[in-house]
Amino acid sequence: MIDHPPFALFIRGSKVDAFAVSDQLGFETGMEALAVSLFEDGPETMHVQALFETQAQAEACLDGLKFPSDMESFITQLPDEDWISKSQAGLPPVKAGRFWLYGTHDADNIPSNVPFPIEINAGLAFGTGHHGTTKGCLLIFDKLLESGFKPKRVLDLGCGAGVLAIAAAKALQQDILATDIDQDAVDVTLQNALANNVSEFVKSYQADGFDSPELKGQRFDLIFANILAKPLMGLAPDIAHALAPDGKVILSGILNEQAEMVSDAFTKKGLEVSPQPSLSGWTSLLGQKP
């Protein structure tokens, strides 16, 4: 832990642009960010916050980012206080069906009737469950479980912090494969699986696409794909091919206005796609292979 308040880089703009910047901050710059967070701050806008040990690190990161000129950006040192506790306390628990996502600061406040509590703290990898995309995936998964769906082979594609893989491991008590293009995400997923007592089930690997050794030739009964609209559309042929007959895919990271074109991309590959209720401007889709 550093002995002084960190320097925060803030970048604010449209949801699409902010999400793209958050991907760069988390996975592409190589900078040693202490934490990266993405927040909705209006109907159409979001802001990204990345914390660094030094101002020089924050400035170097900002110089390396690519984003539209109309996005606001600035660097400031946070107040001299327990900023880690403050940051974590700013993330309230999230209920998504039978799943309850919480930070360590809320470990003593888990309702007794929650079947699957999941401890996730803000950090370098994305997907704490406090964003509508992750929550949307969990709600769809919860409904599938409620209907009696019991997938034997499950993939969390682009796992981030591993929330979806951990949720599946807790609910199904079986091996879950989690992959991401970034090694940081893989490491965080494995750490979170250990913290949630499902490390025996969650197998996480760095993999760039379905041609990687970990994914090539495999078929899955359920695929979580909480990424972004454009990458999802590009992956549509591979995802459809990787689904077993009657397999399902939960697609997320999709703005409401992008839902139709993402749905079309998967429908053209032979899947039956149904949109789910929107959460804070984000739509999740459920696709099924005949």
Short mmCIF file of C-alpha atoms in Angstrom, two decimals:
data_model
loop_
_atom_site.label_atom_id
_atom_site.label_comp_id
_atom_site.label_asym_id
_atom_site.label_seq_id
_atom_site.Cartn_x
_atom_site.Cartn_y
_atom_site.Cartn_z
CA MET A 1 0.00 0.00 0.00
CA ILE A 2 1.32 3.45 -0.88
CA ASP A 3 1.92 5.92 1.97
CA HIS A 4 0.30 8.90 0.27
CA PRO A 5 -3.00 9.62 -1.51
CA PRO A 6 -3.00 8.41 -5.12
CA PHE A 7 -3.35 10.52 -8.23
CA ALA A 8 -6.65 10.10 -10.05
CA LEU A 9 -7.09 10.39 -13.80
CA PHE A 10 -10.68 11.28 -14.72
CA ILE A 11 -12.07 11.05 -18.25
CA ARG A 12 -15.73 11.80 -19.01
CA GLY A 13 -17.85 11.48 -22.14
CA SER A 14 -20.51 9.44 -23.89
CA LYS A 15 -21.15 5.87 -22.76
CA VAL A 16 -19.59 4.38 -25.88
CA ASP A 17 -16.46 6.52 -25.64
CA ALA A 18 -16.08 6.03 -21.87
CA PHE A 19 -16.38 2.28 -22.20
CA ALA A 20 -13.73 2.28 -24.94
CA VAL A 21 -11.39 4.34 -22.75
CA SER A 22 -11.94 2.02 -19.81
CA ASP A 23 -10.84 -0.90 -21.98
CA GLN A 24 -7.65 0.95 -22.88
CA LEU A 25 -6.96 1.84 -19.26
CA GLY A 26 -7.50 -1.66 -18.02
CA PHE A 27 -6.00 -3.74 -20.75
CA GLU A 28 -3.93 -1.83 -23.29
CA THR A 29 -1.71 0.81 -21.70
CA GLY A 30 0.47 -1.42 -19.57
CA MET A 31 0.46 1.24 -16.85
CA GLU A 32 0.45 0.16 -13.21
CA ALA A 33 -2.95 1.49 -12.27
CA LEU A 34 -3.93 0.87 -8.67
CA ALA A 35 -7.59 0.63 -9.65
CA VAL A 36 -9.82 1.40 -12.62
CA SER A 37 -13.52 2.23 -12.23
CA LEU A 38 -16.33 3.11 -14.62
CA PHE A 39 -19.35 5.10 -13.42
CA GLU A 40 -22.59 6.29 -14.95
CA ASP A 41 -23.08 9.96 -14.10
CA GLY A 42 -26.01 10.91 -16.30
CA PRO A 43 -28.55 9.54 -18.80
CA GLU A 44 -26.03 9.57 -21.65
CA THR A 45 -22.63 10.04 -20.00
CA MET A 46 -20.12 8.07 -17.96
CA HIS A 47 -16.77 8.80 -16.39
CA VAL A 48 -13.70 6.65 -15.99
CA GLN A 49 -11.40 6.91 -12.99
CA ALA A 50 -7.92 5.38 -12.85
CA LEU A 51 -5.73 5.68 -9.74
CA PHE A 52 -1.93 5.88 -9.89
CA GLU A 53 0.86 6.05 -7.35
CA THR A 54 2.50 9.08 -8.96
CA GLN A 55 1.41 12.03 -11.06
CA ALA A 56 4.00 11.07 -13.68
CA GLN A 57 2.34 7.66 -14.12
CA ALA A 58 -1.06 9.27 -14.53
CA GLU A 59 0.28 11.77 -17.06
CA ALA A 60 2.08 9.07 -19.05
CA CYS A 61 -1.10 7.02 -19.15
CA LEU A 62 -3.17 9.99 -20.32
CA ASP A 63 -0.64 10.71 -23.07
CA GLY A 64 -0.92 7.11 -24.28
CA LEU A 65 -4.71 7.00 -24.47
CA LYS A 66 -6.73 7.57 -27.62
CA PHE A 67 -10.13 9.20 -27.22
CA PRO A 68 -12.27 11.94 -28.87
CA SER A 69 -11.18 15.51 -28.26
CA ASP A 70 -14.56 16.47 -26.81
CA MET A 71 -14.09 14.15 -23.80
CA GLU A 72 -13.17 15.91 -20.55
CA SER A 73 -9.99 14.79 -18.79
CA PHE A 74 -7.95 15.91 -15.79
CA ILE A 75 -5.56 14.59 -13.14
CA THR A 76 -5.79 15.38 -9.45
CA GLN A 77 -4.41 14.00 -6.21
CA LEU A 78 -7.11 12.61 -3.95
CA PRO A 79 -7.61 14.02 -0.42
CA ASP A 80 -5.40 12.67 2.37
CA GLU A 81 -7.77 10.07 3.78
CA ASP A 82 -8.41 6.34 3.72
CA TRP A 83 -9.11 6.39 0.00
CA ILE A 84 -9.20 2.60 -0.39
CA SER A 85 -11.98 2.24 2.19
CA LYS A 86 -13.76 5.21 0.70
CA SER A 87 -13.56 3.76 -2.78
CA GLN A 88 -14.86 0.37 -1.68
CA ALA A 89 -17.60 1.91 0.45
CA GLY A 90 -18.83 3.70 -2.66
CA LEU A 91 -19.76 0.32 -4.16
CA PRO A 92 -22.97 -0.87 -2.48
CA PRO A 93 -24.04 -4.52 -2.67
CA VAL A 94 -25.81 -5.62 -5.85
CA LYS A 95 -28.69 -8.10 -5.86
CA ALA A 96 -29.21 -10.03 -9.08
CA GLY A 97 -31.68 -12.83 -8.53
CA ARG A 98 -30.09 -15.36 -6.20
CA PHE A 99 -26.70 -13.67 -6.49
CA TRP A 100 -25.46 -10.99 -4.07
CA LEU A 101 -22.29 -9.12 -5.02
CA TYR A 102 -20.49 -7.28 -2.25
CA GLY A 103 -17.14 -5.78 -1.28
CA THR A 104 -15.21 -6.82 1.80
CA HIS A 105 -16.58 -3.76 3.62
CA ASP A 106 -20.05 -5.37 3.46
CA ALA A 107 -19.00 -8.90 4.44
CA ASP A 108 -20.97 -8.67 7.68
CA ASN A 109 -24.14 -7.49 5.95
CA ILE A 110 -24.94 -10.43 3.67
CA PRO A 111 -28.63 -11.39 4.00
CA SER A 112 -29.05 -14.89 5.44
CA ASN A 113 -31.41 -15.95 2.63
CA VAL A 114 -28.93 -15.25 -0.21
CA PRO A 115 -27.94 -18.54 -1.88
CA PHE A 116 -24.86 -17.29 -3.69
CA PRO A 117 -22.95 -14.32 -2.20
CA ILE A 118 -19.96 -13.25 -4.29
CA GLU A 119 -17.15 -11.10 -2.88
CA ILE A 120 -15.77 -8.76 -5.54
CA ASN A 121 -13.70 -5.65 -4.84
CA ALA A 122 -12.90 -2.87 -7.28
CA GLY A 123 -9.54 -3.31 -8.93
CA LEU A 124 -7.63 -3.50 -12.18
CA ALA A 125 -9.96 -5.89 -14.01
CA PHE A 126 -13.50 -4.88 -14.87
CA GLY A 127 -16.78 -6.47 -13.91
CA THR A 128 -17.57 -5.85 -10.24
CA GLY A 129 -21.28 -6.34 -10.98
CA HIS A 130 -22.08 -2.70 -10.30
CA HIS A 131 -22.52 -2.07 -14.01
CA GLY A 132 -25.76 -2.85 -15.82
CA THR A 133 -23.98 -5.20 -18.22
CA THR A 134 -22.73 -7.65 -15.58
CA LYS A 135 -25.94 -7.47 -13.58
CA GLY A 136 -27.90 -8.10 -16.77
CA CYS A 137 -25.94 -11.30 -17.40
CA LEU A 138 -26.54 -12.51 -13.85
CA LEU A 139 -30.27 -11.86 -14.08
CA ILE A 140 -30.53 -13.86 -17.30
CA PHE A 141 -28.45 -16.68 -15.80
CA ASP A 142 -30.69 -16.68 -12.74
CA LYS A 143 -33.80 -17.08 -14.92
CA LEU A 144 -32.16 -19.93 -16.84
CA LEU A 145 -31.37 -21.71 -13.58
CA GLU A 146 -34.91 -21.15 -12.41
CA SER A 147 -36.21 -22.79 -15.60
CA GLY A 148 -34.16 -25.90 -14.89
CA PHE A 149 -31.31 -25.25 -17.34
CA LYS A 150 -28.21 -27.19 -16.27
CA PRO A 151 -25.31 -26.57 -18.65
CA LYS A 152 -22.44 -29.03 -18.39
CA ARG A 153 -19.83 -26.99 -20.24
CA VAL A 154 -19.65 -23.26 -19.47
CA LEU A 155 -17.37 -20.52 -20.82
CA ASP A 156 -16.95 -16.98 -19.48
CA LEU A 157 -15.50 -15.25 -22.56
CA GLY A 158 -13.74 -11.99 -21.70
CA CYS A 159 -14.00 -12.76 -18.00
CA GLY A 160 -12.70 -9.47 -16.56
CA ALA A 161 -12.80 -9.89 -12.79
CA GLY A 162 -14.43 -13.32 -13.10
CA VAL A 163 -17.85 -12.46 -11.66
CA LEU A 164 -19.81 -14.57 -14.13
CA ALA A 165 -17.46 -17.55 -13.91
CA ILE A 166 -17.64 -17.43 -10.11
CA ALA A 167 -21.44 -17.14 -10.19
CA ALA A 168 -21.64 -20.18 -12.47
CA ALA A 169 -19.20 -22.14 -10.30
CA LYS A 170 -21.22 -21.41 -7.16
CA ALA A 171 -24.55 -22.26 -8.75
CA LEU A 172 -23.47 -25.34 -10.70
CA GLN A 173 -20.62 -26.71 -8.55
CA GLN A 174 -18.64 -27.79 -11.61
CA ASP A 175 -15.67 -26.72 -13.71
CA ILE A 176 -16.08 -23.35 -15.45
CA LEU A 177 -13.68 -22.07 -18.11
CA ALA A 178 -12.87 -18.34 -18.00
CA THR A 179 -10.72 -16.64 -20.64
CA ASP A 180 -9.56 -13.12 -21.35
CA ILE A 181 -7.08 -11.52 -23.74
CA ASP A 182 -5.38 -9.81 -20.80
CA GLN A 183 -3.27 -11.66 -18.22
CA ASP A 184 -4.24 -9.16 -15.49
CA ALA A 185 -7.88 -10.22 -15.86
CA VAL A 186 -6.89 -13.89 -15.67
CA ASP A 187 -4.88 -13.27 -12.50
CA VAL A 188 -7.70 -11.28 -10.88
CA THR A 189 -10.25 -13.94 -11.82
CA LEU A 190 -8.16 -16.64 -10.15
CA GLN A 191 -7.68 -14.47 -7.05
CA ASN A 192 -11.41 -13.79 -6.83
CA ALA A 193 -12.23 -17.47 -7.33
CA LEU A 194 -9.95 -18.28 -4.40
CA ALA A 195 -11.58 -15.60 -2.24
CA ASN A 196 -14.99 -17.07 -3.04
CA ASN A 197 -13.97 -20.68 -2.34
CA VAL A 198 -14.50 -21.87 -5.92
CA SER A 199 -10.89 -22.06 -7.08
CA GLU A 200 -11.29 -25.82 -7.59
CA PHE A 201 -13.90 -25.11 -10.28
CA VAL A 202 -12.74 -21.92 -12.05
CA LYS A 203 -10.08 -22.54 -14.69
CA SER A 204 -8.85 -19.27 -16.19
CA TYR A 205 -6.47 -18.73 -19.11
CA GLN A 206 -5.22 -15.96 -21.34
CA ALA A 207 -6.74 -16.54 -24.76
CA ASP A 208 -7.19 -14.33 -27.80
CA GLY A 209 -10.13 -15.78 -29.69
CA PHE A 210 -11.39 -19.28 -30.36
CA ASP A 211 -8.25 -20.38 -32.19
CA SER A 212 -6.33 -20.38 -28.91
CA PRO A 213 -5.35 -23.82 -27.55
CA GLU A 214 -7.74 -23.47 -24.59
CA LEU A 215 -10.80 -22.93 -26.80
CA LYS A 216 -10.09 -24.48 -30.19
CA GLY A 217 -12.49 -27.28 -31.02
CA GLN A 218 -14.47 -27.02 -27.79
CA ARG A 219 -18.27 -26.84 -27.60
CA PHE A 220 -20.19 -25.19 -24.78
CA ASP A 221 -23.72 -25.42 -23.44
CA LEU A 222 -23.51 -21.87 -22.07
CA ILE A 223 -21.29 -18.96 -23.03
CA PHE A 224 -21.17 -15.65 -21.18
CA ALA A 225 -19.92 -12.90 -23.50
CA ASN A 226 -20.00 -9.57 -21.65
CA ILE A 227 -17.75 -7.54 -23.94
CA LEU A 228 -18.79 -4.70 -26.29
CA ALA A 229 -21.08 -4.52 -29.31
CA LYS A 230 -18.44 -4.34 -32.04
CA PRO A 231 -16.26 -7.21 -30.75
CA LEU A 232 -19.38 -9.30 -30.15
CA MET A 233 -20.45 -8.85 -33.75
CA GLY A 234 -16.99 -9.85 -34.93
CA LEU A 235 -17.09 -12.94 -32.73
CA ALA A 236 -20.60 -13.98 -33.80
CA PRO A 237 -19.44 -16.74 -36.21
CA ASP A 238 -17.02 -18.23 -33.67
CA ILE A 239 -19.47 -18.04 -30.77
CA ALA A 240 -22.24 -19.65 -32.82
CA HIS A 241 -19.86 -22.41 -33.91
CA ALA A 242 -18.68 -23.00 -30.33
CA LEU A 243 -22.22 -23.53 -29.02
CA ALA A 244 -23.40 -27.09 -28.65
CA PRO A 245 -26.88 -27.97 -29.98
CA ASP A 246 -29.47 -26.27 -27.75
CA GLY A 247 -26.62 -24.22 -26.27
CA LYS A 248 -27.21 -20.69 -25.05
CA VAL A 249 -25.14 -17.50 -25.10
CA ILE A 250 -25.68 -14.48 -22.87
CA LEU A 251 -24.50 -11.35 -24.70
CA SER A 252 -23.89 -8.05 -22.94
CA GLY A 253 -21.91 -4.81 -23.08
CA ILE A 254 -24.51 -3.55 -25.56
CA LEU A 255 -26.06 -0.09 -25.51
CA ASN A 256 -29.81 -0.07 -26.12
CA GLU A 257 -29.39 1.49 -29.56
CA GLN A 258 -26.88 -1.23 -30.54
CA ALA A 259 -29.06 -4.18 -29.52
CA GLU A 260 -30.77 -4.66 -32.88
CA MET A 261 -27.58 -4.81 -34.94
CA VAL A 262 -25.92 -7.21 -32.45
CA SER A 263 -29.03 -9.37 -32.49
CA ASP A 264 -29.00 -9.39 -36.30
CA ALA A 265 -25.35 -10.49 -36.37
CA PHE A 266 -26.15 -13.58 -34.29
CA THR A 267 -29.47 -14.29 -36.01
CA LYS A 268 -27.61 -14.46 -39.32
CA LYS A 269 -25.46 -17.19 -37.79
CA GLY A 270 -28.49 -19.31 -37.03
CA LEU A 271 -29.22 -18.38 -33.42
CA GLU A 272 -32.59 -17.47 -31.99
CA VAL A 273 -32.04 -14.20 -30.14
CA SER A 274 -34.31 -12.51 -27.60
CA PRO A 275 -33.62 -9.12 -25.97
CA GLN A 276 -33.89 -8.83 -22.19
CA PRO A 277 -35.05 -5.83 -20.12
CA SER A 278 -32.75 -2.81 -20.34
CA LEU A 279 -30.68 -1.77 -17.32
CA SER A 280 -29.49 1.86 -17.19
CA GLY A 281 -29.27 2.14 -20.95
CA TRP A 282 -27.69 -1.28 -21.54
CA THR A 283 -29.36 -4.29 -23.14
CA SER A 284 -28.39 -7.93 -22.69
CA LEU A 285 -29.38 -10.59 -25.21
CA LEU A 286 -30.05 -14.29 -24.88
CA GLY A 287 -29.18 -16.40 -27.89
CA GLN A 288 -29.94 -20.08 -28.41
CA LYS A 289 -28.67 -22.56 -30.95
CA PRO A 290 -31.41 -24.76 -32.42
#
